[in-house]
Short mmCIF file of C-alpha atoms in Angstrom, two decimals:
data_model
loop_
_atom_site.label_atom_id
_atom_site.label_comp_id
_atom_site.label_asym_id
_atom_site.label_seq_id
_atom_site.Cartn_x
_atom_site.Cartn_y
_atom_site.Cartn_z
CA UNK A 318 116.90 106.04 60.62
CA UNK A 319 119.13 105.68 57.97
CA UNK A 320 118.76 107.45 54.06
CA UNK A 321 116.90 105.09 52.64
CA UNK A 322 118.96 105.60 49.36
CA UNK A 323 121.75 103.85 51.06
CA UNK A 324 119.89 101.30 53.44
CA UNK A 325 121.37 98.61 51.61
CA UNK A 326 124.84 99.50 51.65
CA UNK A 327 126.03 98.40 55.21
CA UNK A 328 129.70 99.90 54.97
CA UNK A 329 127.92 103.50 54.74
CA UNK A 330 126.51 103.57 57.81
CA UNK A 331 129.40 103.29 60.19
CA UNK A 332 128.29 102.91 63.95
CA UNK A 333 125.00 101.29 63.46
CA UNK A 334 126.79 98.09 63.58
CA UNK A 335 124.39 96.69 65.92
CA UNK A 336 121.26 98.30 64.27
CA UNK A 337 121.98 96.01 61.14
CA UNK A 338 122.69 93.08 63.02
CA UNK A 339 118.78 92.94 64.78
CA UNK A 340 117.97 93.64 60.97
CA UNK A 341 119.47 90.55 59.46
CA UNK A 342 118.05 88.37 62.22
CA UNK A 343 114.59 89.54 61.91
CA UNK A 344 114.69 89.61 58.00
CA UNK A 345 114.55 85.94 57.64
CA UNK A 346 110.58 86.20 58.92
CA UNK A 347 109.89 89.73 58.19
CA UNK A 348 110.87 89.18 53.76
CA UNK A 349 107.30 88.27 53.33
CA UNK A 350 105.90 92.15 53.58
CA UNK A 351 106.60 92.94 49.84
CA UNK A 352 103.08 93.00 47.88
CA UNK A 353 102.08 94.90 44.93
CA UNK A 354 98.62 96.00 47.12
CA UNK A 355 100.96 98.62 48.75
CA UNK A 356 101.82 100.40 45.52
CA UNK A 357 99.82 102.40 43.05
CA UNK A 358 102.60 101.50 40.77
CA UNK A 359 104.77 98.22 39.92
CA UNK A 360 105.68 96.11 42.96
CA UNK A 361 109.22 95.75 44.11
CA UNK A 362 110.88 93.61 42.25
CA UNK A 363 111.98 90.95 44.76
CA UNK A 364 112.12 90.75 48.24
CA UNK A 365 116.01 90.52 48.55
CA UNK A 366 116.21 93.88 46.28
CA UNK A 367 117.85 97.22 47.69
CA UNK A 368 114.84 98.99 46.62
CA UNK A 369 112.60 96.21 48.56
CA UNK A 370 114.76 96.87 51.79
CA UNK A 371 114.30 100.60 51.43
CA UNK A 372 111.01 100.06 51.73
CA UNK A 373 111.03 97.96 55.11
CA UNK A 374 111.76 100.46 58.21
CA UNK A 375 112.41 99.24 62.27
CA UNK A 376 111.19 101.70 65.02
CA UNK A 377 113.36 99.72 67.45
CA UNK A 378 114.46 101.58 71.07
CA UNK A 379 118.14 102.38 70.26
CA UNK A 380 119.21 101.09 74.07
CA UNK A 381 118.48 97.54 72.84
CA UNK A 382 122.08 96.98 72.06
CA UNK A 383 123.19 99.39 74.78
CA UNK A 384 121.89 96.70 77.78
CA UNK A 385 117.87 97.93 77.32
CA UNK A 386 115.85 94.48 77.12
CA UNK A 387 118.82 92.96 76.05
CA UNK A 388 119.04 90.82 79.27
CA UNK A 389 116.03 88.72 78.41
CA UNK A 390 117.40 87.70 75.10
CA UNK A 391 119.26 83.94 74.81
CA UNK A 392 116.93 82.78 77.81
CA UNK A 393 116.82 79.04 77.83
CA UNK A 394 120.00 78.64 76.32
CA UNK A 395 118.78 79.82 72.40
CA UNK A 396 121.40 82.33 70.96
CA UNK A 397 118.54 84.13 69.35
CA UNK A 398 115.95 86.93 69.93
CA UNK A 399 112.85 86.08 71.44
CA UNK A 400 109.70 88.08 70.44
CA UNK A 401 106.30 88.32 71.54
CA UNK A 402 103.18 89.34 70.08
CA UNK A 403 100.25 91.24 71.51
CA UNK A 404 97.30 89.44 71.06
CA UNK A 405 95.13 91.11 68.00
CA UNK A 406 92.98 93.28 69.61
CA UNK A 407 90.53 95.79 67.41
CA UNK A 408 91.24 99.36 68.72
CA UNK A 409 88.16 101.78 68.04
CA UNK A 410 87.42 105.66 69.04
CA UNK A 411 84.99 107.13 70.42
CA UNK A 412 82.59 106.39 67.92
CA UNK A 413 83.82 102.23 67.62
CA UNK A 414 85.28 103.01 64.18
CA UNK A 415 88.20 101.26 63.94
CA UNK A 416 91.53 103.65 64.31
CA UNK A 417 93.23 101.44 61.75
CA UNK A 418 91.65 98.55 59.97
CA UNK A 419 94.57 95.24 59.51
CA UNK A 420 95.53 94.73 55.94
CA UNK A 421 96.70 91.98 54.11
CA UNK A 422 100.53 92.41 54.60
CA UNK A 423 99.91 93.09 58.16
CA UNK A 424 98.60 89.71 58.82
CA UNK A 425 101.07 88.28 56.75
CA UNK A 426 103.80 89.44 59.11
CA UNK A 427 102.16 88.57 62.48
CA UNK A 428 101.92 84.78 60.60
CA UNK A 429 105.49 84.53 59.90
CA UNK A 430 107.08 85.43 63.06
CA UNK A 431 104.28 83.10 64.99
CA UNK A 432 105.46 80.40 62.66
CA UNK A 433 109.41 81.19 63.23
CA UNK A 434 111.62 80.21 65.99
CA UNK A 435 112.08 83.44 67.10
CA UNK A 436 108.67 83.51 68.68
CA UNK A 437 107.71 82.86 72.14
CA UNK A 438 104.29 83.09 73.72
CA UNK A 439 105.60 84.53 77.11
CA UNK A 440 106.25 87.72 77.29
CA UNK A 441 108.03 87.65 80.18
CA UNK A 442 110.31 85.66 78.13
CA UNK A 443 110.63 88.34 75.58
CA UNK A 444 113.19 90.80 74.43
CA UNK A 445 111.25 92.22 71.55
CA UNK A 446 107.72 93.48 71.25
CA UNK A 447 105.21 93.74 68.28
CA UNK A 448 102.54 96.03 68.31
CA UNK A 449 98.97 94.85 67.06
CA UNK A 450 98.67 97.76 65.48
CA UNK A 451 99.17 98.23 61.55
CA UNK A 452 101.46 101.13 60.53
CA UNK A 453 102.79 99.70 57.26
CA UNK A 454 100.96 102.81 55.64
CA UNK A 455 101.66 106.41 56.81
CA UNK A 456 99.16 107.89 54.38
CA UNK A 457 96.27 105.89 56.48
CA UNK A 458 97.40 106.30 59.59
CA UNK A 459 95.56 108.12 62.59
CA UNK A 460 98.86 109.37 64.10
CA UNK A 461 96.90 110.86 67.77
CA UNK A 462 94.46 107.83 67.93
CA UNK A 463 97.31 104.66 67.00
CA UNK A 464 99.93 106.76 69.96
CA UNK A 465 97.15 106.22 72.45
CA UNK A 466 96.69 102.76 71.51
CA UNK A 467 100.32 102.26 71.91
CA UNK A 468 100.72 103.63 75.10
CA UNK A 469 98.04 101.86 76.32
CA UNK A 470 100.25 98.39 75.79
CA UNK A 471 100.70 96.55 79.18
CA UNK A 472 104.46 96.23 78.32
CA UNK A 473 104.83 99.25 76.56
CA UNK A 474 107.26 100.98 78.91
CA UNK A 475 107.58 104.28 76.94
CA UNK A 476 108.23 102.10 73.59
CA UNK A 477 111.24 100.68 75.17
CA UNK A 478 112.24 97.37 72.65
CA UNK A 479 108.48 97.62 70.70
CA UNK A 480 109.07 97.09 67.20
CA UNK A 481 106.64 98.60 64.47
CA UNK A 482 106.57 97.90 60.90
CA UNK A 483 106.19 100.44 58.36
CA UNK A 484 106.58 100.40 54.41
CA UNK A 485 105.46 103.65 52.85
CA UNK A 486 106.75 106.49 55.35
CA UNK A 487 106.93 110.04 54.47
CA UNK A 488 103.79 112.32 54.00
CA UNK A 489 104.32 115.48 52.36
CA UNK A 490 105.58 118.32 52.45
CA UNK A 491 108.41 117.04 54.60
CA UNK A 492 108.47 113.49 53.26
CA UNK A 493 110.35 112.05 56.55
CA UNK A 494 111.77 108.98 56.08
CA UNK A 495 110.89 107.53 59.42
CA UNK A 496 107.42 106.46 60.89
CA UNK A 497 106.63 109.71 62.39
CA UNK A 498 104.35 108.70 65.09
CA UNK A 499 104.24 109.47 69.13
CA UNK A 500 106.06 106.65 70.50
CA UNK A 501 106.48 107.95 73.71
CA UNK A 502 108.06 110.52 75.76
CA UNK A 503 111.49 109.41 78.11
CA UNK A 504 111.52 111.83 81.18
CA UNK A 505 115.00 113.30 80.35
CA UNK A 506 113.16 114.17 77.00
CA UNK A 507 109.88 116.58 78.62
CA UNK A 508 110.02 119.91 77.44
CA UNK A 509 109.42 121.42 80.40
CA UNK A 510 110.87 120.91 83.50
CA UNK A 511 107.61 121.38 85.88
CA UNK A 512 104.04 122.52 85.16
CA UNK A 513 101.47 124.25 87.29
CA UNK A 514 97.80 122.83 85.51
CA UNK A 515 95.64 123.70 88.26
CA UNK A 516 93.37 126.73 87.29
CA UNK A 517 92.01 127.27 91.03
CA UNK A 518 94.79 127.75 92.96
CA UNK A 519 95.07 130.59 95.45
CA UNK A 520 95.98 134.03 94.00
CA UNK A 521 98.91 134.26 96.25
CA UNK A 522 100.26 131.13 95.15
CA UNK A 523 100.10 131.84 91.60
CA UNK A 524 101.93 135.34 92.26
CA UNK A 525 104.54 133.34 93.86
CA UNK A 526 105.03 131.13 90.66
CA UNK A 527 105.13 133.83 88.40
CA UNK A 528 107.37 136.21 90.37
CA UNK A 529 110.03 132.69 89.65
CA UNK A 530 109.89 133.23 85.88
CA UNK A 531 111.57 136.73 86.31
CA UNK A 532 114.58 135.28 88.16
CA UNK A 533 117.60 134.78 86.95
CA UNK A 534 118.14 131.09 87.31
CA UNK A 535 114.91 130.25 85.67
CA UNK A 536 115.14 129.73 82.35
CA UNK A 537 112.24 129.94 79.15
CA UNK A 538 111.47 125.78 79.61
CA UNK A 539 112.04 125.75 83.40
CA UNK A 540 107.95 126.42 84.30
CA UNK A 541 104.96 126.40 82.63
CA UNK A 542 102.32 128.00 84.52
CA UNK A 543 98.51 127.30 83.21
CA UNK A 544 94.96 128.48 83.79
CA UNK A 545 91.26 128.07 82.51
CA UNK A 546 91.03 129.51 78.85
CA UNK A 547 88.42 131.97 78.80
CA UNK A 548 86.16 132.27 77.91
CA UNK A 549 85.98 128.95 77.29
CA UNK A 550 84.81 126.13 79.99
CA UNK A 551 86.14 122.81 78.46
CA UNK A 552 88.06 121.18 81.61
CA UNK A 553 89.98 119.43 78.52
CA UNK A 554 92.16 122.30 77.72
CA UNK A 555 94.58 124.64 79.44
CA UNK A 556 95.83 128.09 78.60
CA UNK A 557 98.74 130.56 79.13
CA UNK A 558 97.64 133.85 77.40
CA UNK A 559 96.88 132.98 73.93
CA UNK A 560 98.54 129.53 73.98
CA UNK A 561 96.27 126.14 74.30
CA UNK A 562 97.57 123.22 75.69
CA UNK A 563 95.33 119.34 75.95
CA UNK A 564 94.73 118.43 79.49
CA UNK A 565 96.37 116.20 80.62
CA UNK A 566 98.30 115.40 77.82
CA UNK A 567 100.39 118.52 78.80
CA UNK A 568 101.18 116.58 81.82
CA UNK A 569 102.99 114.03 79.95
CA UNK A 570 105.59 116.81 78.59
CA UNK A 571 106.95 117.79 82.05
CA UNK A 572 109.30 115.96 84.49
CA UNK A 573 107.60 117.33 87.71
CA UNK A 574 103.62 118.60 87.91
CA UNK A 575 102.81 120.52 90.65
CA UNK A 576 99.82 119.67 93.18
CA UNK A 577 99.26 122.67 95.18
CA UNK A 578 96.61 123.71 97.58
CA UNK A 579 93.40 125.29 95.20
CA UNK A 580 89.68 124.79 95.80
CA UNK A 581 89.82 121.58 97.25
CA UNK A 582 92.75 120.03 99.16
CA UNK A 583 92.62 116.70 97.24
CA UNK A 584 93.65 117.83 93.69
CA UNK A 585 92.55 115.28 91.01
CA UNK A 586 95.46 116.47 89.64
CA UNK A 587 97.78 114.25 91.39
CA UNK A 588 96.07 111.11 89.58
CA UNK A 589 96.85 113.16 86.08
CA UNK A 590 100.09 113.68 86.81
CA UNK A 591 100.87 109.83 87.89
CA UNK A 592 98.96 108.55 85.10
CA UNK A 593 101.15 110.93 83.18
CA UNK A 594 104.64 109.62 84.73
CA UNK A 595 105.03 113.19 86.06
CA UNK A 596 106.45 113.52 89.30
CA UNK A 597 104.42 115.39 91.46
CA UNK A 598 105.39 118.25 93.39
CA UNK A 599 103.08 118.31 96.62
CA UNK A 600 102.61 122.03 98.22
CA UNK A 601 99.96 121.37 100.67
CA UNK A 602 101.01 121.41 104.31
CA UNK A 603 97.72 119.29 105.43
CA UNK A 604 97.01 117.20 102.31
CA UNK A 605 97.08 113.54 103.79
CA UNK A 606 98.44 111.51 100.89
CA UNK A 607 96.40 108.31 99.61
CA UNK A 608 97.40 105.28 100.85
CA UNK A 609 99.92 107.01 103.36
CA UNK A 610 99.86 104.47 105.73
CA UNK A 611 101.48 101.85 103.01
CA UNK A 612 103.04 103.64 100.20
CA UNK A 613 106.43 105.66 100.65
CA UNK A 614 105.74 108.62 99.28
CA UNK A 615 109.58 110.06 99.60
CA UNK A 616 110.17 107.75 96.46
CA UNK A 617 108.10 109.28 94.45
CA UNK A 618 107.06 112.69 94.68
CA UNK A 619 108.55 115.87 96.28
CA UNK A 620 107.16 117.77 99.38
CA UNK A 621 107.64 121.00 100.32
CA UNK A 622 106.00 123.47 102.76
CA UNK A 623 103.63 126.31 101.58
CA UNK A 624 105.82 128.92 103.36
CA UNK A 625 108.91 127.94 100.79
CA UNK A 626 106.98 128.18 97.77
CA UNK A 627 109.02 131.49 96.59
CA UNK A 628 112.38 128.93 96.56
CA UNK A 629 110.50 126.35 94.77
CA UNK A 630 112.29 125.98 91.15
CA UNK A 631 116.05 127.24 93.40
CA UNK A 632 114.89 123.93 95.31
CA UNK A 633 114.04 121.16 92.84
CA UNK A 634 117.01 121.83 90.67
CA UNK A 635 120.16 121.41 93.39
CA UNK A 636 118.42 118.96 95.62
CA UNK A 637 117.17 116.66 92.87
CA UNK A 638 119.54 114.78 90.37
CA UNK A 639 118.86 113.33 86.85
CA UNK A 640 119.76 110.10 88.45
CA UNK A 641 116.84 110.32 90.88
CA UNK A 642 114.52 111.81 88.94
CA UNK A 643 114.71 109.01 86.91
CA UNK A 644 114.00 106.92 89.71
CA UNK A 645 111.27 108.79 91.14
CA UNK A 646 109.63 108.63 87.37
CA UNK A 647 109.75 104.80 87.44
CA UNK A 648 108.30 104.82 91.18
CA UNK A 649 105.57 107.21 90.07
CA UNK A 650 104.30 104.88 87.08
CA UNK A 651 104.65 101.94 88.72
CA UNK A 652 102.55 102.74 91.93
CA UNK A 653 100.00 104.39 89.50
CA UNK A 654 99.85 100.83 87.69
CA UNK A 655 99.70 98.71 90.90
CA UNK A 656 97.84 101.09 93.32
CA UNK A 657 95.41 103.22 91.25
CA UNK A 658 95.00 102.34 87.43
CA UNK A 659 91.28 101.24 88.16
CA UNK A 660 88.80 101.37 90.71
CA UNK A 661 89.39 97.46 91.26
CA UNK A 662 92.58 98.42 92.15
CA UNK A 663 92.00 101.43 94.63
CA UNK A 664 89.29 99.04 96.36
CA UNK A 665 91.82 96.49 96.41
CA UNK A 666 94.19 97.85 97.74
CA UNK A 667 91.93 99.54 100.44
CA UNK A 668 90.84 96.77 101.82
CA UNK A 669 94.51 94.96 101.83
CA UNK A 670 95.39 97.49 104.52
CA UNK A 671 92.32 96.83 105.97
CA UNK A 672 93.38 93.08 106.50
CA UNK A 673 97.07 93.97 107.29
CA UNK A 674 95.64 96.22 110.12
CA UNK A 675 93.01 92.89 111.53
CA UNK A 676 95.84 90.55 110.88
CA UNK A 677 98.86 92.17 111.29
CA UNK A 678 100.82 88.86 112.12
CA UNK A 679 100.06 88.32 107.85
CA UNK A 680 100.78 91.52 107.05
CA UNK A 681 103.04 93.13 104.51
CA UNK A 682 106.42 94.99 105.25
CA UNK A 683 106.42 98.30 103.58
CA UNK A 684 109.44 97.49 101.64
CA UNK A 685 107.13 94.97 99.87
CA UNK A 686 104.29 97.28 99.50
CA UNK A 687 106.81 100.02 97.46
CA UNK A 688 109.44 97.52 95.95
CA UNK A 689 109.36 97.19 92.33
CA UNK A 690 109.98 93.95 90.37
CA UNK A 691 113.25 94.06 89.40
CA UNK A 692 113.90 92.12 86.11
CA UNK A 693 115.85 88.97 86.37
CA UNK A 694 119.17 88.48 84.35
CA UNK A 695 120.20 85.51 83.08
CA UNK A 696 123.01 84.19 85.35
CA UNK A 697 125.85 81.96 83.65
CA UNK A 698 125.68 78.49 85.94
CA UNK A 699 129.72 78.59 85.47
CA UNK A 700 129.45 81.21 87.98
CA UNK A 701 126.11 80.27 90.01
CA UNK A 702 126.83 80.25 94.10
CA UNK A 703 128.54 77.08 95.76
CA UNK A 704 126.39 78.18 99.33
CA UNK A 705 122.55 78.47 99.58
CA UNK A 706 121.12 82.16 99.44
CA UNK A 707 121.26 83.43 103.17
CA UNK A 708 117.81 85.06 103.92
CA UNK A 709 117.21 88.06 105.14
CA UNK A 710 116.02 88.59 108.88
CA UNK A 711 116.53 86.83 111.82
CA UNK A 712 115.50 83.71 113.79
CA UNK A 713 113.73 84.08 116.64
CA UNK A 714 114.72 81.29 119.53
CA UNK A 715 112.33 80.36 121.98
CA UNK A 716 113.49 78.11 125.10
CA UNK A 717 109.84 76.86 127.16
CA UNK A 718 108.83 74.24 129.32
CA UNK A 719 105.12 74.12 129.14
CA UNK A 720 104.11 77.20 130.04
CA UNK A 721 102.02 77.02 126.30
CA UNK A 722 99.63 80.64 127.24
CA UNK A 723 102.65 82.93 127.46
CA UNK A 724 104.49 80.80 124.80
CA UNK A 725 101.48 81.85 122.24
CA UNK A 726 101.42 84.88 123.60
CA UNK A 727 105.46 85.46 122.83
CA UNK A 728 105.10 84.24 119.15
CA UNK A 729 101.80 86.80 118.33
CA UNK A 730 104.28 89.84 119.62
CA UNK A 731 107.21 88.30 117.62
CA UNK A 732 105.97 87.75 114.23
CA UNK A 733 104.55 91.48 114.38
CA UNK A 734 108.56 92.16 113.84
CA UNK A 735 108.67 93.04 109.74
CA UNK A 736 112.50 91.28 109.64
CA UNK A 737 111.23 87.86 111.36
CA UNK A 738 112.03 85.41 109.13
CA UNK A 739 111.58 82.04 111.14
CA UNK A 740 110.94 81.11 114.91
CA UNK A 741 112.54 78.10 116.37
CA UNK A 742 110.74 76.91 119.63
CA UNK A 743 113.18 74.81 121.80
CA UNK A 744 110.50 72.30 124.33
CA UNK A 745 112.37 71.80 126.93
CA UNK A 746 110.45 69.57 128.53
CA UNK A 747 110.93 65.51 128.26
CA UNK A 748 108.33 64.11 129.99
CA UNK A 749 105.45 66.14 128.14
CA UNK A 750 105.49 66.05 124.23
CA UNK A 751 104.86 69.55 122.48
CA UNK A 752 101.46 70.48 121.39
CA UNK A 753 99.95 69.43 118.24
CA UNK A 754 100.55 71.05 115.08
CA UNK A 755 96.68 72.43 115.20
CA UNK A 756 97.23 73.99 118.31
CA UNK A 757 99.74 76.80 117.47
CA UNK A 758 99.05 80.06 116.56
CA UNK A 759 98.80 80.47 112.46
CA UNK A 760 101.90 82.77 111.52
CA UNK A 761 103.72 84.29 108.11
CA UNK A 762 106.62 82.85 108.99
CA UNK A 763 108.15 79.05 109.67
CA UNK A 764 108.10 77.89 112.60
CA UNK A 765 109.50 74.73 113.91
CA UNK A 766 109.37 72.81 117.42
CA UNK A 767 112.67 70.78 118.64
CA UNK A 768 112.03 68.79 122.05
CA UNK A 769 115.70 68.17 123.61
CA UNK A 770 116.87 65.54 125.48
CA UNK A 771 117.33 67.40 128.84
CA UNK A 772 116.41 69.85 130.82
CA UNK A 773 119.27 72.40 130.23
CA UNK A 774 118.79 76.32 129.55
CA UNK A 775 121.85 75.63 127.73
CA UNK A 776 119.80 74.24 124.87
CA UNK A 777 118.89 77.07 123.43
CA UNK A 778 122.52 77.83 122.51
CA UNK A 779 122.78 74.30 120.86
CA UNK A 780 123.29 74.02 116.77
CA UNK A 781 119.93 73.41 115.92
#
């Protein structure tokens, strides 16, 4: 963020061209957040003031003029932003107080950009998020309590194009001029590189972690290695020697957690570390991973054999890039979201394997089971395809006579193929017309009957 002694001077703050231009654009429904309420002194003096604008700050992700989100924006046609608003939800702790009560101003904001044209309902639609949450006021503000709120934001993605308001920053003795709250942690940002959390794993497992931290390629933030804090028994709280760390918000400060064999094989800790976008590390030679049979777990957490434990951290960092860490990260969160958020979803998704395995003809391919949704780019119709899309897969082309038992019996073992993507029965026989439509077998895939006009086995090579 800028010094807010010279946020109104644009020529002084060379390379933040793009900063100030999402400022102007929003400023025309965001001018309304002066009030004297906010002040124990005089009010600002006018809206359009310098002193008024040093009082108006943008937590905005800095990729959104680097490509982040940007896509999205000038859908429909509209050379303009398009923002979105979470729908005003009360957030209360433990004890239903409310973390942070709306004031005045707040409302006042949410009402002008619901009234302006840069609004839209959809946020699918949207390049630019607003928080329900009120942060005009950093002297009010339950810093721990409002980041959990925020992360808990279906779109929140890490903070990625959320925009919060704020017009009284700074709380002393620092006084920084930026809303200093948790907005979420990027994985190339974790302090460490890989944590053990696990406080009953076998002795000679934890000797072979520690003996690591005296080599010479491991450096200070490489591993941090944790255990129970004595003589304390709060499973909420980790320690190394006198050091205590939250459980499992440590988690969410590493790049790679490690699940290793302990007291039990299944390790709750390899729901922590999802939830946590931490990818895990699995050292368990027998540990059957959930949801094997569907989910490709190569995409999103590492492997490796008890026996080359000692190699572990000489491992991880030449056989693992940024560039796939990154995508391992996004894998991890994702199937966490989809697969086990909630118990609806576990059960879900147990018994949609359950019907893929009864119905296989219906079932899913595992591409679809581990493919995320890609976000769709707005495509210039200058430059839109002259040809239909060709699908991927292949047609399978059946020549029969009336033979219909091993004909049904052919198009059950074909549509068990994942890359089927139609079946093309050629009846070759004129004098008997081909069954009716509620006779076939029910399949995934289209499938279409052609009765020719003779009896050739040529006809399955005609251009149908």
């Amino acid at each position: 963020m800028a010094d807010p002694q010279r946020t109104h001077k644009q020529n002084e703050m060379p390379g933040n061209k793009g900063f100030w231009s999402l400022c102007q654009r929003l400023l025309s429904f965001a001018m309304t957040i002066c009030s004297s309420n906010l002040f124990r002194g005089s009010p600002a003096a006018g809206c359009r003031s310098p002193r008024c604008l040093f009082l108006f700050f943008i937590s905005v992700d800095e990729r959104m003029n680097q490509g982040g989100g940007k896509s999205r924006c000038g859908r429909g046609g509209y050379q303009r932003i398009s923002v979105y608003v979470y729908p005003m939800i009360r957030y209360v702790d433990e004890e239903h107080v409310a973390i942070k009560p709306m004031s005045k101003e707040f409302y006042e904001i949410i009402d002008a950009i619901l009234n302006s044209e840069y609004y839209t309902s959809d946020p699918d639609e949207a390049c630019i998020f607003i928080p329900p949450i009120d942060t005009l006021n950093e002297n009010n503000l339950r810093k721990d309590e409002i980041a959990k709120a925020l992360a808990m934001l279906p779109h929140w993605s890490e903070g990625e194009n959320h925009l919060l308001f704020n017009m009284m920053p700074g709380t002393p003795p620092e006084f920084d001029t930026t809303l200093n709250l948790d907005r979420g942690k990027a994985i190339w940002k974790r302090q460490w590189l890989m944590v053990s959390s696990q406080p009953n794993i076998h002795r000679d497992y934890r000797e072979d972690l520690e003996a690591q931290l005296l080599e010479k390629h491991t450096q200070e933030k490489d591993l941090l290695i944790l255990d129970k804090c004595v003589p304390f028994s709060n499973l909420t709280v980790r320690c190394r020697g006198s050091d205590m760390y939250q459980y499992p918000q440590v988690l969410s400060d590493a790049k790679f957690c490690l699940v290793i064999r302990g007291g039990r094989l299944g390790q709750t800790t390899l729901y922590d570390a999802m939830q946590a976008g931490c990818v895990p590390i699995i050292i368990a030679d027998s540990y059957v991973l959930p949801f094997s049979e569907v989910i490709d777990w190569k995409e999103a957490a590492v492997q490796i054999y008890e026996e080359d434990l000692p190699t572990l951290m000489q491992t991880i960092k030449t056989e693992v890039s940024e560039e796939r860490l990154e995508e391992m990260h996004k894998q991890v969160l994702w199937l966490y979201e989809k697969y086990f958020s909630t118990m609806e979803a576990i059960t879900l998704t147990t018994l949609k394997i359950l019907n893929d395995r009864v119905f296989p003809a219906h079932a899913r391919s595992l591409e679809q089971w581990n493919r995320r949704p890609i976000p769709t780019a707005v495509s210039n119709p200058l430059f839109l395809p002259i040809t239909a899309p060709v699908n991927e897969g292949f047609t399978a082309v059946i020549l029969t006579y009336d033979r219909l038992e091993s004909l049904f019996q052919v198009i059950q073992t074909m549509v068990q193929v994942p890359s089927l993507s139609k079946v093309l029965v050629v009846w070759n026989n004129q004098k008997k017309p081909p069954p009716q439509a509620s006779m076939w077998p029910k399949i995934s895939v289209p499938l279409k009957v052609v009765q020719t006009r003779e009896n050739k086995l040529s006809n399955r090579f005609l251009p149908i």
